[in-house]
Amino acid sequence: MKVATNPAQRGGDQPTHGGVPSWDEAYVRYRPLLFSALSGLAKHGFAASPDDGLDLIHDFFLDAWHPLVRNYDWKRAKFETYVYASFVRFARPRIIRLHRWNDALVQPSGLTMLDTAEVRVEPPETAQRDIKAVSAAAAKLVPFERELLIAYVSSPATSERDLARRYSLTRYRLRMLLADALAKTAVHLGETSALDDAERSVILALWHEGRTVKEAARVLERPLSEIQAMRTQFFQRLSYAVKGGGHTQSTAIDQPLADAEHLLTSALESDMSKRDAEAIQENSELIISFLNDPSSEKFFEKFAADWTPHRLAQLYEALGSDEKLHPDDAALLDSLFDASEQDERDIGEAFAGALMPTLHGDLRKFGDLVFLGAPPIDEQRYSLLRSETSVIHGGEAAAELARFGVTPVTVVEASQGVANLARRFCDKNGVKKFGTFILDKAGRSDYSSKLVLPRSNIVHEVLLMCELPEATAARLVDWLTRVAEYALTVFDGFDAELRGDELRLMRTDNNIKNLFLRWRTPPDVIAA
């Protein structure tokens, strides 16, 4: 079946010249290849809804394409392989963040459906007082953030995509700005006594600390339904505070887009039968037009539970490239989705052979000292972690570390997260190559320099990067900052130096891929 449309050529056609294609040519040519990458990500647990997936492709071409072309070395890989691998690295952390932001935000279209018995429980005078408090907190935002937040919560008929277009933003950037605005509003509310302690703690946990609803429920030891209700109630107050409420307007949908909805609904009902997958493939341009239209947001909200990672992988595969990768390239790209068996083995062996032997004795006592007070994981999960390759090859120390849900792979992810955060800190504060700043180890403010990366920011980054409980993330950060006194390049792209009780990092931009080298302890440090 083919709906009347004029689809562009699919991704198998070759460029007409031997060089790297132009930006607009590349977008048409490699978009199907990137849908294939999204299929691979979904199969490996990094599933993005189809409208978010298309936005990720747009963002990749907007934000990453020109640096990617500039750094391409034809001697190392085919350009298609390089593009595919670069997109996977680009998309994976953003998909994780999108899931967290989606958990914290209430869609504008849902704000008119908040008048539930569960939410509207306080007396009118209390509600009015709280609305005034929220209004005062929102008024403290900078004008652009306030305007964006007001537009988001006061226009139920307006989609995220409409707002992104209005303000010339990508949806990913829009959500990041909204999350920041909500975080600042939460801080302003937290500084007042207008809200009761329970609600203030929930608001701060969700938006200032960046927790998901489940994490907030666990940390605050409150029922999940209560956290969800307070989140919803806050958005309701925000809506009334900035406008006084609103009403959703129904809008008609164009026939071609209705045809796209029909194709997708049919695919869901048939569990993506071969016939429906072929229909989506034949009408890929129509489906992509639908994904670009604001009406698609409501469709995917309605059927969110039906779009499982498996079905998303099938959809992206149908929209993806027919071009088959060379077996050598396919093997290389498969390793990007998860740390491959060999990668994990190398990490475990470097952990046991390079990092552990030269650390101070106390830094190897994970159970007795390093993670004292952090919650151990249950036996079932521990049994699973013990069977992971990096733990098997990481020796007894890795087995002890796994008691707290941390593996040698987690150590790599956490240290890389700190390095990424440090690089953003340097860019924001004008710290160039060979410049230095202080890594706060103890939550202090009395340092010899004002260039200090706060411990709270570092813990928050590791918590998000590694999906760890806050107590565990805090202990891991404390351990890594102590490890940096011995393994001076543990934070990739930086050299650590202990001056008195201050840990200074010097920006080197020297990326050491070999963990045996990155985690080594220099002979002079060992001797000391």
XYZ file of C-alpha atoms in Angstrom:
528
model
C 0.000 0.000 0.000
C 1.327 3.441 -0.901
C -0.296 6.711 0.111
C -0.081 9.456 -2.511
C 3.124 11.352 -1.763
C 6.478 12.108 -3.321
C 9.062 10.381 -1.167
C 12.685 11.281 -1.551
C 15.175 8.622 -2.470
C 16.139 6.319 0.371
C 19.549 6.109 1.958
C 21.197 3.644 -0.413
C 22.019 6.119 -3.188
C 25.642 7.199 -3.362
C 26.915 10.797 -3.465
C 27.945 12.009 -6.872
C 31.442 12.924 -5.782
C 34.169 11.335 -3.743
C 34.315 13.899 -0.918
C 32.159 14.524 2.115
C 28.643 15.587 1.020
C 27.329 19.078 1.716
C 25.167 19.713 4.788
C 21.799 19.642 2.984
C 22.791 16.671 0.829
C 24.051 14.820 3.889
C 20.756 15.359 5.741
C 18.757 13.669 2.972
C 21.298 10.910 2.404
C 22.118 9.948 5.982
C 18.761 10.444 7.707
C 17.706 6.821 6.993
C 21.076 5.623 8.320
C 20.437 7.498 11.568
C 16.961 5.965 11.878
C 18.762 2.628 11.697
C 21.012 3.798 14.529
C 17.919 4.728 16.569
C 16.631 1.206 15.978
C 19.879 -0.210 17.356
C 19.711 2.098 20.369
C 16.117 1.039 21.090
C 17.109 -2.638 20.946
C 19.761 -1.944 23.564
C 17.487 -0.122 25.985
C 17.919 3.486 24.769
C 14.463 4.001 23.266
C 13.338 7.438 22.094
C 9.754 8.146 21.028
C 9.533 8.661 17.252
C 8.978 12.443 17.450
C 11.932 12.746 19.840
C 13.978 10.488 17.573
C 13.478 12.779 14.588
C 14.389 15.761 16.763
C 17.618 14.010 17.754
C 18.483 13.626 14.069
C 17.740 17.325 13.482
C 19.843 18.322 16.506
C 22.711 16.127 15.328
C 22.888 17.930 11.998
C 22.502 21.331 13.658
C 24.921 20.893 16.564
C 27.381 18.159 15.656
C 27.697 17.997 11.877
C 30.315 20.667 11.229
C 32.728 19.538 14.010
C 32.190 15.964 12.828
C 33.197 16.802 9.254
C 36.151 18.858 10.476
C 37.520 15.948 12.543
C 36.902 13.167 10.012
C 39.939 11.102 9.060
C 39.259 8.921 6.019
C 42.138 6.629 6.945
C 40.359 5.421 10.085
C 36.828 4.624 8.866
C 34.349 4.999 6.037
C 32.382 8.218 6.331
C 29.062 6.362 6.763
C 30.535 4.342 9.634
C 31.915 7.492 11.209
C 28.539 9.288 10.949
C 26.675 6.315 12.427
C 29.080 5.951 15.343
C 29.109 9.693 16.025
C 25.305 9.795 16.118
C 25.095 6.913 18.591
C 27.511 8.715 20.913
C 25.543 11.952 20.415
C 22.081 10.450 20.956
C 22.591 8.019 23.831
C 23.142 10.537 26.684
C 20.418 12.793 25.280
C 17.903 9.941 25.299
C 18.724 9.344 28.967
C 18.197 13.043 29.737
C 14.966 13.154 27.717
C 13.540 10.341 29.823
C 14.405 12.268 32.986
C 12.932 15.545 31.684
C 9.767 13.820 30.471
C 9.344 12.474 33.986
C 9.623 15.978 35.481
C 7.519 17.952 32.969
C 3.744 17.893 32.532
C 2.740 18.384 28.903
C 0.812 21.636 28.199
C -2.095 19.626 26.763
C -2.415 17.856 30.102
C -2.772 20.981 32.212
C -6.526 21.237 31.588
C -7.060 17.729 32.935
C -5.591 18.359 36.377
C -8.853 19.011 38.215
C -8.890 15.641 39.930
C -9.987 14.811 43.432
C -6.443 13.615 44.143
C -4.954 17.019 43.304
C -7.511 19.583 44.443
C -7.541 18.803 48.152
C -6.512 22.024 49.919
C -8.919 24.753 51.049
C -9.310 27.785 48.713
C -7.333 30.176 50.906
C -4.380 27.770 50.953
C -4.498 27.344 47.180
C -4.583 31.123 46.672
C -1.606 31.604 49.000
C 0.388 28.933 47.164
C -0.458 30.427 43.753
C 0.897 33.774 44.957
C 4.081 32.067 46.172
C 4.587 30.347 42.802
C 3.873 33.613 40.966
C 6.456 35.465 43.087
C 9.051 32.734 42.455
C 8.443 32.770 38.677
C 8.769 36.573 38.679
C 12.408 36.218 39.795
C 13.400 34.429 36.588
C 15.239 36.324 33.865
C 12.772 37.686 31.249
C 13.415 35.036 28.577
C 13.094 32.119 31.012
C 9.919 33.601 32.477
C 8.442 34.169 29.023
C 9.277 30.600 27.990
C 7.783 29.101 31.150
C 4.645 31.236 30.855
C 4.211 30.207 27.203
C 4.651 26.552 28.148
C 2.099 26.374 30.963
C -0.453 28.932 29.737
C -1.103 27.589 26.231
C -2.534 24.063 26.490
C -3.290 23.948 22.768
C 0.320 24.798 21.935
C 2.707 21.883 21.505
C 6.371 21.713 22.446
C 7.190 21.749 18.754
C 5.193 24.966 18.253
C 7.053 26.616 21.123
C 10.409 25.425 19.821
C 9.669 26.922 16.417
C 8.392 30.181 17.923
C 11.616 30.685 19.861
C 13.946 29.183 17.203
C 15.001 26.348 19.506
C 15.311 22.618 19.130
C 12.900 20.687 21.372
C 15.870 19.291 23.270
C 17.121 22.823 23.960
C 13.579 23.924 24.864
C 13.282 21.156 27.447
C 16.711 21.955 28.861
C 15.727 25.621 29.295
C 12.381 24.647 30.843
C 14.133 22.288 33.247
C 16.517 25.110 34.242
C 13.620 27.555 34.707
C 11.750 25.053 36.857
C 14.894 24.409 38.893
C 15.321 28.136 39.582
C 11.637 28.496 40.450
C 11.998 25.574 42.850
C 15.007 27.226 44.514
C 13.101 30.512 44.918
C 10.190 28.602 46.449
C 12.565 26.697 48.694
C 13.897 29.982 50.065
C 10.425 31.007 51.234
C 8.160 29.537 53.874
C 5.018 29.979 51.758
C 4.712 26.241 51.075
C 4.587 23.498 53.675
C 7.736 21.452 54.277
C 6.452 18.323 52.519
C 5.577 20.093 49.275
C 8.697 22.246 49.294
C 10.881 19.136 49.696
C 9.141 17.464 46.744
C 9.513 20.535 44.494
C 13.192 20.868 45.352
C 13.815 17.149 44.831
C 12.139 17.095 41.403
C 13.483 20.285 39.864
C 16.368 21.666 41.883
C 18.012 18.270 42.434
C 16.841 16.848 39.088
C 15.373 13.633 40.460
C 12.780 11.505 38.721
C 9.438 10.925 40.444
C 10.572 7.447 41.538
C 13.871 8.757 42.899
C 12.103 11.525 44.810
C 9.665 9.016 46.295
C 12.549 6.806 47.393
C 14.683 9.596 48.850
C 11.782 11.333 50.633
C 10.217 8.012 51.667
C 6.786 9.040 50.401
C 4.286 7.143 48.197
C 4.864 7.443 44.464
C 1.254 8.571 43.911
C 1.743 11.417 46.395
C 4.852 12.673 44.558
C 2.992 12.496 41.245
C 0.045 14.409 42.718
C 2.299 17.142 44.133
C 4.110 17.476 40.809
C 0.790 17.836 38.999
C -0.525 20.291 41.597
C 2.583 22.458 41.196
C 2.030 22.703 37.440
C -1.601 23.564 38.011
C -0.628 26.406 40.354
C 2.003 27.556 37.887
C -0.646 27.665 35.152
C -3.042 29.698 37.297
C -0.221 31.912 38.571
C 0.896 33.050 35.133
C -2.439 33.187 33.342
C -5.344 31.945 35.420
C -5.810 28.583 33.763
C -6.748 27.706 30.192
C -8.782 25.410 27.998
C -7.632 23.018 25.344
C -8.814 23.764 21.860
C -9.429 20.967 19.432
C -7.744 21.261 16.072
C -8.461 19.441 12.848
C -5.843 17.178 11.362
C -4.965 17.219 7.647
C -5.884 14.137 5.651
C -2.290 13.141 4.759
C -1.377 13.272 8.445
C -4.489 11.247 9.258
C -3.212 8.661 6.760
C 0.099 8.581 8.627
C -1.761 8.078 11.913
C -3.681 5.205 10.315
C -0.461 3.532 9.145
C 1.097 3.782 12.601
C -2.065 2.654 14.407
C -2.378 -0.324 12.080
C 1.263 -1.228 12.775
C 0.606 -1.140 16.517
C -2.502 -3.308 16.209
C -0.679 -5.918 14.128
C 2.462 -5.806 16.289
C 4.324 -4.420 13.267
C 3.420 -7.143 10.776
C 5.579 -7.506 7.689
C 2.839 -5.881 5.580
C 2.557 -2.857 7.893
C 6.335 -2.485 8.137
C 6.542 -2.444 4.341
C 3.735 0.157 4.185
C 5.655 2.392 6.597
C 8.819 1.883 4.572
C 7.059 2.810 1.324
C 5.539 5.916 2.941
C 8.556 6.923 4.991
C 8.408 10.562 3.878
C 4.754 10.787 4.898
C 5.556 9.317 8.327
C 8.468 11.758 8.743
C 6.183 14.675 7.796
C 3.796 13.506 10.498
C 6.644 13.304 13.039
C 7.502 16.910 12.143
C 3.922 18.047 12.765
C 2.792 19.149 16.268
C -0.205 16.787 16.072
C 2.153 13.804 16.356
C 2.891 14.693 19.994
C -0.705 13.942 21.050
C -0.698 10.706 19.072
C 2.457 9.403 20.737
C 1.268 10.576 24.168
C -1.965 8.607 23.648
C -0.166 5.421 22.623
C 2.977 5.881 24.743
C 2.512 2.582 26.575
C 2.104 0.690 23.283
C 5.369 1.960 21.813
C 7.629 -0.486 23.595
C 11.384 -0.453 22.869
C 10.864 -3.502 20.636
C 8.183 -1.773 18.554
C 10.177 1.435 18.383
C 13.138 -0.547 17.088
C 10.868 -2.059 14.407
C 9.524 1.366 13.405
C 12.993 2.897 13.137
C 14.145 -0.121 11.183
C 11.293 0.419 8.697
C 12.270 4.087 8.367
C 15.954 3.230 8.209
C 18.424 2.623 5.448
C 18.241 -0.356 3.100
C 21.989 -0.118 2.668
C 23.818 -3.023 4.317
C 26.938 -2.273 6.284
C 30.164 -4.114 5.629
C 30.491 -6.974 8.167
C 33.600 -5.364 9.674
C 31.747 -2.073 10.105
C 28.659 -3.809 11.510
C 30.782 -5.508 14.158
C 32.402 -2.201 15.056
C 29.080 -0.379 15.337
C 27.393 -3.105 17.372
C 30.039 -2.557 20.035
C 28.900 1.056 20.469
C 25.540 0.186 21.977
C 26.918 -1.638 24.968
C 30.458 -2.063 26.153
C 31.465 -5.159 24.219
C 32.689 -8.291 25.933
C 36.271 -7.363 25.123
C 35.764 -3.754 26.220
C 34.403 -4.857 29.585
C 37.219 -7.359 29.962
C 39.783 -4.628 29.286
C 38.098 -2.315 31.806
C 38.038 -5.038 34.453
C 41.668 -5.964 33.869
C 42.782 -2.314 33.989
C 40.804 -1.849 37.212
C 42.482 -4.881 38.810
C 45.909 -4.515 37.226
C 46.505 -0.760 37.032
C 44.232 1.051 39.463
C 43.826 -1.154 42.530
C 47.425 -2.260 43.226
C 48.807 1.252 43.606
C 45.994 2.861 45.611
C 46.314 3.561 49.325
C 44.990 0.690 51.443
C 41.965 2.627 52.730
C 40.871 3.390 49.171
C 40.550 -0.345 48.528
C 38.250 -0.984 51.508
C 34.956 -0.469 49.721
C 32.675 -2.092 52.262
C 34.366 -0.990 55.483
C 35.245 2.611 54.546
C 34.628 3.928 51.027
C 30.911 3.124 50.752
C 30.131 3.094 54.457
C 26.544 4.304 54.844
C 25.605 3.750 51.198
C 22.766 1.257 50.587
C 23.880 -2.199 49.397
C 21.912 -3.734 46.540
C 19.737 -6.840 46.932
C 21.159 -10.309 46.419
C 19.386 -10.907 43.118
C 20.890 -7.813 41.509
C 24.257 -8.520 43.097
C 24.245 -11.981 41.563
C 23.636 -10.407 38.134
C 26.431 -7.861 38.569
C 28.856 -10.549 39.716
C 28.392 -12.229 36.335
C 29.272 -9.088 34.366
C 32.540 -9.319 32.479
C 34.176 -6.241 34.038
C 33.436 -7.577 37.535
C 34.712 -11.067 36.742
C 37.997 -9.638 35.434
C 38.134 -6.891 38.061
C 39.026 -9.336 40.821
C 37.965 -9.369 44.479
C 37.910 -5.569 44.682
C 35.372 -5.376 41.841
C 33.240 -8.047 43.506
C 33.224 -6.033 46.743
C 32.449 -2.837 44.817
C 29.492 -4.533 43.103
C 27.798 -4.895 46.502
C 26.852 -1.236 46.085
C 25.693 -1.455 42.465
C 29.003 -0.128 41.130
C 31.217 -1.972 38.629
C 34.496 -1.048 36.927
C 32.372 0.106 33.959
C 30.507 2.426 36.352
C 33.852 3.836 37.485
C 34.705 4.653 33.853
C 31.289 6.267 33.289
C 31.494 8.279 36.524
C 35.018 9.548 35.889
C 34.046 10.477 32.337
C 30.978 12.268 33.666
C 33.180 14.320 36.005
C 35.553 15.066 33.114
C 32.646 16.215 30.909
C 31.325 18.418 33.709
C 34.803 19.868 34.278
C 35.138 20.645 30.580
C 31.806 22.500 30.579
C 32.944 24.370 33.712
C 36.152 25.391 31.938
C 34.290 26.570 28.835
C 31.854 28.595 30.924
C 34.601 30.212 33.017
C 37.167 30.772 30.280
C 39.678 28.183 31.534
C 41.871 27.438 28.515
C 44.349 24.628 27.929
C 46.871 24.376 30.811
C 44.632 26.553 32.987
C 43.700 25.264 36.449
C 40.767 25.263 38.844
C 39.862 23.589 42.143
C 37.751 20.444 42.416
C 35.795 20.792 45.649
C 36.180 17.609 47.695
C 34.332 18.578 50.843
C 31.606 21.131 50.129
C 33.809 24.014 51.279
C 33.854 27.658 50.200
C 37.140 28.864 51.747
C 39.503 28.004 48.899
C 42.462 30.015 47.644
C 40.780 30.519 44.273
C 37.281 31.495 43.223
C 37.417 28.994 40.352
C 35.873 26.054 42.210
C 33.754 23.241 40.767
C 31.347 22.474 43.654
C 31.116 18.968 45.065
C 27.296 19.104 44.902
C 27.448 19.629 41.115
C 29.851 16.713 40.745
C 27.656 14.377 42.807
C 24.614 15.412 40.784
C 26.420 14.678 37.499
C 27.497 11.204 38.643
C 24.012 10.503 40.001
C 22.512 11.265 36.571
C 25.273 9.659 34.533
C 25.298 6.368 36.411
C 21.702 6.190 37.715
C 22.896 5.648 41.294
C 21.239 6.491 44.637
C 22.470 9.840 45.929
C 24.373 8.335 48.871
C 26.190 5.913 46.568
C 26.963 8.644 44.028
C 28.348 10.855 46.808
C 30.633 8.083 48.107
C 31.796 7.301 44.556
C 32.651 10.966 43.961
C 34.559 11.180 47.261
C 36.496 8.062 46.294
C 37.295 9.343 42.781
C 38.636 12.648 44.114
C 40.924 10.685 46.440
C 41.926 8.354 43.585
C 42.918 11.469 41.583
C 45.677 12.068 44.152
C 47.283 8.816 42.937
C 46.030 8.244 39.362
C 46.541 11.825 38.215
C 44.790 11.431 34.839
C 41.709 9.583 36.090
C 39.554 12.463 34.775
C 40.199 12.276 31.041
C 41.543 15.515 29.570
C 42.807 16.791 32.936
C 45.832 16.316 35.203
C 45.222 16.346 38.957
C 47.565 17.813 41.561
C 47.111 17.955 45.328
C 48.287 21.274 46.778
C 47.921 21.170 50.524
C 44.343 20.039 50.982
C 43.195 21.468 47.627
C 42.748 19.217 44.597
C 43.564 21.191 41.462
C 42.825 20.067 37.925
C 44.817 21.354 34.967
C 43.070 21.259 31.618
C 45.214 19.325 29.118
C 42.637 18.193 26.518
C 44.783 15.071 26.320
C 42.414 12.130 25.844
C 43.964 8.858 27.011
C 41.919 5.964 25.659
C 44.122 3.217 27.149
C 42.881 2.757 30.734
C 46.140 1.098 31.783
C 47.784 4.444 30.994
C 44.979 6.693 32.231
C 44.714 4.848 35.552
C 48.411 4.375 36.136
C 50.045 5.890 39.197
C 53.297 7.706 38.280
C 56.432 6.268 39.950
C 57.109 9.485 41.882
C 53.629 9.357 43.404
C 54.062 5.693 44.342
C 57.405 6.505 45.982
C 55.872 9.347 47.949
